[in-house]
Amino acid sequence: MEKNRYAFWFLGTVALGIAALMGFNWAVGAYILNHPAGASVQTLAGFERALKPVWLAQIRPELVFVGSSRVRDGFDPVLIDPALKVKSFNYGASSMTPYEARRFAQDALAQPSVKQVVVSLDAFTGNGGPGEALPSFDETRLAVTPDGAPTQRRALWLFTTRFLSGGALGMNALSVYALARLKTHETAADRPDIFNAYSHMTGAVMQRDLAYRRTRTLTMGSGPAREFSTLLASACDANARLILFFPPDHMAIQARYREGDAAALDAFKQTVRNTVARHNARCASKVVMFDFLGPNTLTTEALRDGRSASYVDLVHFRPPAGLWLLEKMGVGLPRLR
Amino acid sequence: MPFNSYPYFIFLAAAVLGYWLLENRTLTGRRVFLLLASYAFYAWWRADFLLLLMGSTLVNYMIGREIELRRARQADRRIFLIGGLIFNLGLIALFKYQTLFVTTASDLLNIGLPVSEFFLPLAISFFTFEQISYLVDADTGKTRNYSLLDYALFVAYFPHLIAGPIVRHNDLIPQFVAKRTARANDLAAGITLFTIGLAKKTLIADNLAPFADTIFNAAGRGTALGLTDSWLGTLFFSFQIYFDFSAYSDMALGSAVMLGIRLPVNFHSPYKATSIIEFWRRWHISLSAFLRDYLYIPLGGNRGSRARRYLNLFITMLLGGLWHGASWTFMLWGGLHGLYLAINHAFRHVTKGVTPPAIWRLPLHVLSVLLTFAATSLAWIVFRAQDLASARNVAGGLLGLGDSAIVSFSPLAAVTLALLFAIVWWMPNSMQIMWRHNPALPSPYARDPVTPASRLAWQPTRLQACAYGLLCIVAILALSNLKPFIYFQF
């Protein structure tokens, strides 16, 4: 074969493949955005880090939730938006590192449409170091750099992520598969077999969780503390209000945390409180903080044979519980705006 | 502009197209076009440092020309050579090493010297070394009165500008004016080599990086690493840097081939080496050849006593280590390799004339490869570690001195490692796959030449075109996460 024919076949294959990829991502993206239950895909696990920054820029929400899988599972815009009369966005991702949490929150704060950013504080626990992130996290998709400067050529990175990335392909495929399985008038809440965030904890899940998390506790190392301080510094002059909350892990697991290292858990809470107090004393944009990591209606729910109305497992609360939390926090109400 | 980015793909396509249009019309025009493209490529990163690159080029060209003229007149030219060396080494010392030296002196003497933080200009180590070689060669009569245009293009030619290969003027400049006859062949071979490199980067190196980073970052925070963490971290980084640098070299050479230019072979399956001496004939070949010709030989090379030779080797590698970055960890890495090389040469001297029985050849070969891999992997620890304390943490973990459990030796990790070993030890490398189609200038080490692959060799068939096209798409899918090449920092 002549070499110029080789180049023709090579480039033709690449061009066709890219065209197919872009076409699929474009069509599925439009389908998700226009589907009545489309926003519920934000509670799905898998490739969230890749596509959620693109969705954030596309959706232009007023209210954003940032945090680990607790947040990803617990806040469904399909449920929240009509109840609170806001346009919300779930920016949660599995195993979010403290650095990622800070950066995603910075990204949310930098969006002109955003009025409130709700952050779950468990994302700032552990011993994560500076810059530590999971493989599919990418700085270039976020509105600002770690120093707060606008990201250069971001439109290009968002475009390539949206149309040409494996993460977008994976998340879009997952989302369209989930939505396509919903029958007419069905919502994510009707299909916990597809949307795991709506499933109910069982006895087996509870026992597995108790064993899995038996040696864990919520501690805040120096790295996460530094990321948390940096986040608050970013929020000092932000137009959007930052709202923090200690997540409502069930008392059964909180007891394990206390058995593991009660002092470290208390120190985590105290560090957060002190940092917030310092921030509020010097910044125009005040931070509001709520503590659900203690006895309350959710965390003291009686678990009969491990079955729960509010939890997927001992730390992941279901979207109706997420809505209850937001109402307790007064999120979306005029007084917080 | 990183090679693994969409802007570079667009830039490369435009550069190839523009060059093709000008190629047979105007000899000067195509070189001017390439030079402007190369400057645009550099300016994409930071336009202000383009002035530094241009200034450095102009000063070196003028000094080089003066040396050539004085050589022709048999006049004294030492002052110009020394001045040129001081200029280049001063530039690199100012931007790259000033902070390290001042901070160290300040700490040692406890005198609180003021430290000026300079932003490190991209590629300064590479273009400075290339220009030093030009000045030295001008002094020894190996240069040929190049025009400023050719010289500037030699320094700035974008496929090698950022991270090598370190190119010699006499390898590159004659190609700028040569007429090529097989453009379609160049395009086919170039896009294939580029695709292999892109796939190595996005599908392998970038997926190993997070695991190596997590472990080395933990060591940097003072965590005493456990046995599994240390071994996995070390192995993953050894493979990450292998595929990262190999990928970069393929993409650089592939880009150049599309424009009809051959750069020197820079990477030739270094983990197949049976000794450290051989490792350096296969890893970053252009750097080791540069260090040999412009540092080791001027230091005395293998003239003089054996002890002197080993000392020369050690000094050469120590400085070669420091060339990588302004950190004592790089110097220690270079020192370790200097020590390895000295031991390797001493061992060869002791065992000279000893021929093992035929039955022992295969086991000894396997043992040699394993030992070389272990030695280089051990050295990578100090190369990757943030500081000496974290290097100690990782090395201690290899002996089971720590107790962390950041990662576990899962079946997936075992399969991954088995696959990686299989690729680096048994598969032909990209140079071998492409060798019949002239993808690069031959290795300067005649003892370790690249030989064409007997299996998996590239053929310009329709099937292979579609297969490499699909590989390109898969590599592009993984590209969304922009991770710079490790060698871009040097």
JSON list of C-alpha atoms in Angstrom, two decimals, chain A residues 1-7 9-11 13-14 16-18 21 127-130 132-141 153 156-157 160-161 164-167 169, chain B residues 5-7 44 184-185 187-189 191-192 195 207 210 213-214 217-218 221 437 458-462 464-466 468-470 472-473 476-478 480-483:
[
{"chain": "A", "resi": 1, "resn": "MET", "atom": "CA", "xyz": [0.00, 0.00, 0.00]},
{"chain": "A", "resi": 2, "resn": "GLU", "atom": "CA", "xyz": [1.27, 3.46, -0.78]},
{"chain": "A", "resi": 3, "resn": "LYS", "atom": "CA", "xyz": [2.22, 5.47, 2.25]},
{"chain": "A", "resi": 4, "resn": "ASN", "atom": "CA", "xyz": [-0.18, 8.30, 1.45]},
{"chain": "A", "resi": 5, "resn": "ARG", "atom": "CA", "xyz": [-2.99, 5.75, 1.50]},
{"chain": "A", "resi": 6, "resn": "TYR", "atom": "CA", "xyz": [-1.80, 4.74, 4.96]},
{"chain": "A", "resi": 7, "resn": "ALA", "atom": "CA", "xyz": [-2.10, 8.32, 6.18]},
{"chain": "A", "resi": 9, "resn": "TRP", "atom": "CA", "xyz": [-6.78, 5.41, 6.38]},
{"chain": "A", "resi": 10, "resn": "PHE", "atom": "CA", "xyz": [-5.16, 6.40, 9.66]},
{"chain": "A", "resi": 11, "resn": "LEU", "atom": "CA", "xyz": [-6.52, 9.95, 9.65]},
{"chain": "A", "resi": 13, "resn": "THR", "atom": "CA", "xyz": [-10.19, 6.27, 11.23]},
{"chain": "A", "resi": 14, "resn": "VAL", "atom": "CA", "xyz": [-9.26, 8.97, 13.75]},
{"chain": "A", "resi": 16, "resn": "LEU", "atom": "CA", "xyz": [-14.52, 9.07, 12.08]},
{"chain": "A", "resi": 17, "resn": "GLY", "atom": "CA", "xyz": [-13.90, 7.93, 15.63]},
{"chain": "A", "resi": 18, "resn": "ILE", "atom": "CA", "xyz": [-13.72, 11.48, 16.93]},
{"chain": "A", "resi": 21, "resn": "LEU", "atom": "CA", "xyz": [-17.49, 10.32, 19.93]},
{"chain": "A", "resi": 127, "resn": "ASN", "atom": "CA", "xyz": [-4.11, 13.00, 56.05]},
{"chain": "A", "resi": 128, "resn": "GLY", "atom": "CA", "xyz": [-4.24, 14.08, 52.41]},
{"chain": "A", "resi": 129, "resn": "GLY", "atom": "CA", "xyz": [-1.29, 16.13, 51.28]},
{"chain": "A", "resi": 130, "resn": "PRO", "atom": "CA", "xyz": [-1.11, 19.23, 49.13]},
{"chain": "A", "resi": 132, "resn": "GLU", "atom": "CA", "xyz": [-3.40, 15.10, 46.24]},
{"chain": "A", "resi": 133, "resn": "ALA", "atom": "CA", "xyz": [-6.20, 14.15, 43.87]},
{"chain": "A", "resi": 134, "resn": "LEU", "atom": "CA", "xyz": [-7.65, 11.10, 42.20]},
{"chain": "A", "resi": 135, "resn": "PRO", "atom": "CA", "xyz": [-6.60, 10.30, 38.61]},
{"chain": "A", "resi": 136, "resn": "SER", "atom": "CA", "xyz": [-9.58, 11.79, 36.81]},
{"chain": "A", "resi": 137, "resn": "PHE", "atom": "CA", "xyz": [-9.39, 15.13, 38.64]},
{"chain": "A", "resi": 138, "resn": "ASP", "atom": "CA", "xyz": [-8.14, 17.90, 36.38]},
{"chain": "A", "resi": 139, "resn": "GLU", "atom": "CA", "xyz": [-7.32, 21.46, 37.39]},
{"chain": "A", "resi": 140, "resn": "THR", "atom": "CA", "xyz": [-7.80, 22.85, 33.90]},
{"chain": "A", "resi": 141, "resn": "ARG", "atom": "CA", "xyz": [-11.56, 22.30, 33.99]},
{"chain": "A", "resi": 153, "resn": "ARG", "atom": "CA", "xyz": [-7.93, 28.56, 28.12]},
{"chain": "A", "resi": 156, "resn": "LEU", "atom": "CA", "xyz": [-10.91, 24.83, 25.45]},
{"chain": "A", "resi": 157, "resn": "TRP", "atom": "CA", "xyz": [-10.45, 22.33, 28.30]},
{"chain": "A", "resi": 160, "resn": "THR", "atom": "CA", "xyz": [-12.39, 18.80, 25.03]},
{"chain": "A", "resi": 161, "resn": "THR", "atom": "CA", "xyz": [-13.59, 17.27, 28.29]},
{"chain": "A", "resi": 164, "resn": "LEU", "atom": "CA", "xyz": [-13.49, 14.10, 23.65]},
{"chain": "A", "resi": 165, "resn": "SER", "atom": "CA", "xyz": [-12.70, 12.65, 27.06]},
{"chain": "A", "resi": 166, "resn": "GLY", "atom": "CA", "xyz": [-13.07, 9.08, 28.19]},
{"chain": "A", "resi": 167, "resn": "GLY", "atom": "CA", "xyz": [-14.55, 10.41, 31.43]},
{"chain": "A", "resi": 169, "resn": "LEU", "atom": "CA", "xyz": [-17.95, 9.07, 27.42]},
{"chain": "B", "resi": 5, "resn": "SER", "atom": "CA", "xyz": [-2.46, 18.37, 24.50]},
{"chain": "B", "resi": 6, "resn": "TYR", "atom": "CA", "xyz": [-5.06, 19.32, 21.92]},
{"chain": "B", "resi": 7, "resn": "PRO", "atom": "CA", "xyz": [-3.43, 22.68, 21.16]},
{"chain": "B", "resi": 44, "resn": "TRP", "atom": "CA", "xyz": [2.60, 29.49, 24.11]},
{"chain": "B", "resi": 184, "resn": "ALA", "atom": "CA", "xyz": [4.17, 10.30, 2.37]},
{"chain": "B", "resi": 185, "resn": "ASN", "atom": "CA", "xyz": [6.53, 7.83, 4.05]},
{"chain": "B", "resi": 187, "resn": "LEU", "atom": "CA", "xyz": [3.92, 11.34, 7.38]},
{"chain": "B", "resi": 188, "resn": "ALA", "atom": "CA", "xyz": [2.92, 7.70, 7.78]},
{"chain": "B", "resi": 189, "resn": "ALA", "atom": "CA", "xyz": [5.91, 6.82, 9.97]},
{"chain": "B", "resi": 191, "resn": "ILE", "atom": "CA", "xyz": [1.98, 9.78, 12.87]},
{"chain": "B", "resi": 192, "resn": "THR", "atom": "CA", "xyz": [2.46, 6.15, 13.85]},
{"chain": "B", "resi": 195, "resn": "THR", "atom": "CA", "xyz": [0.59, 7.63, 18.29]},
{"chain": "B", "resi": 207, "resn": "ASN", "atom": "CA", "xyz": [-2.30, 5.84, 35.08]},
{"chain": "B", "resi": 210, "resn": "PRO", "atom": "CA", "xyz": [-1.35, 8.63, 40.95]},
{"chain": "B", "resi": 213, "resn": "ASP", "atom": "CA", "xyz": [2.49, 10.03, 43.77]},
{"chain": "B", "resi": 214, "resn": "THR", "atom": "CA", "xyz": [0.32, 8.90, 46.67]},
{"chain": "B", "resi": 217, "resn": "ASN", "atom": "CA", "xyz": [3.76, 12.14, 48.89]},
{"chain": "B", "resi": 218, "resn": "ALA", "atom": "CA", "xyz": [3.05, 10.15, 52.04]},
{"chain": "B", "resi": 221, "resn": "ARG", "atom": "CA", "xyz": [4.87, 13.99, 54.87]},
{"chain": "B", "resi": 437, "resn": "HIS", "atom": "CA", "xyz": [11.26, 3.01, 8.02]},
{"chain": "B", "resi": 458, "resn": "TRP", "atom": "CA", "xyz": [5.23, -1.68, 11.49]},
{"chain": "B", "resi": 459, "resn": "GLN", "atom": "CA", "xyz": [4.01, -2.06, 7.93]},
{"chain": "B", "resi": 460, "resn": "PRO", "atom": "CA", "xyz": [2.05, 0.65, 6.13]},
{"chain": "B", "resi": 461, "resn": "THR", "atom": "CA", "xyz": [-0.96, -1.58, 5.47]},
{"chain": "B", "resi": 462, "resn": "ARG", "atom": "CA", "xyz": [-4.62, -0.57, 5.63]},
{"chain": "B", "resi": 464, "resn": "GLN", "atom": "CA", "xyz": [-2.33, -1.29, 10.59]},
{"chain": "B", "resi": 465, "resn": "ALA", "atom": "CA", "xyz": [-3.50, 2.19, 9.62]},
{"chain": "B", "resi": 466, "resn": "CYS", "atom": "CA", "xyz": [-6.93, 1.48, 11.12]},
{"chain": "B", "resi": 468, "resn": "TYR", "atom": "CA", "xyz": [-3.10, 2.62, 14.95]},
{"chain": "B", "resi": 469, "resn": "GLY", "atom": "CA", "xyz": [-5.98, 5.03, 14.25]},
{"chain": "B", "resi": 470, "resn": "LEU", "atom": "CA", "xyz": [-8.06, 3.24, 16.87]},
{"chain": "B", "resi": 472, "resn": "CYS", "atom": "CA", "xyz": [-4.90, 7.03, 18.71]},
{"chain": "B", "resi": 473, "resn": "ILE", "atom": "CA", "xyz": [-8.60, 7.48, 19.57]},
{"chain": "B", "resi": 476, "resn": "ILE", "atom": "CA", "xyz": [-7.09, 10.70, 23.04]},
{"chain": "B", "resi": 477, "resn": "LEU", "atom": "CA", "xyz": [-9.96, 9.53, 25.26]},
{"chain": "B", "resi": 478, "resn": "ALA", "atom": "CA", "xyz": [-7.53, 9.28, 28.14]},
{"chain": "B", "resi": 480, "resn": "SER", "atom": "CA", "xyz": [-8.54, 14.84, 29.10]},
{"chain": "B", "resi": 481, "resn": "ASN", "atom": "CA", "xyz": [-6.36, 14.86, 32.15]},
{"chain": "B", "resi": 482, "resn": "LEU", "atom": "CA", "xyz": [-3.42, 17.07, 31.31]},
{"chain": "B", "resi": 483, "resn": "LYS", "atom": "CA", "xyz": [-0.30, 15.70, 32.96]}
]
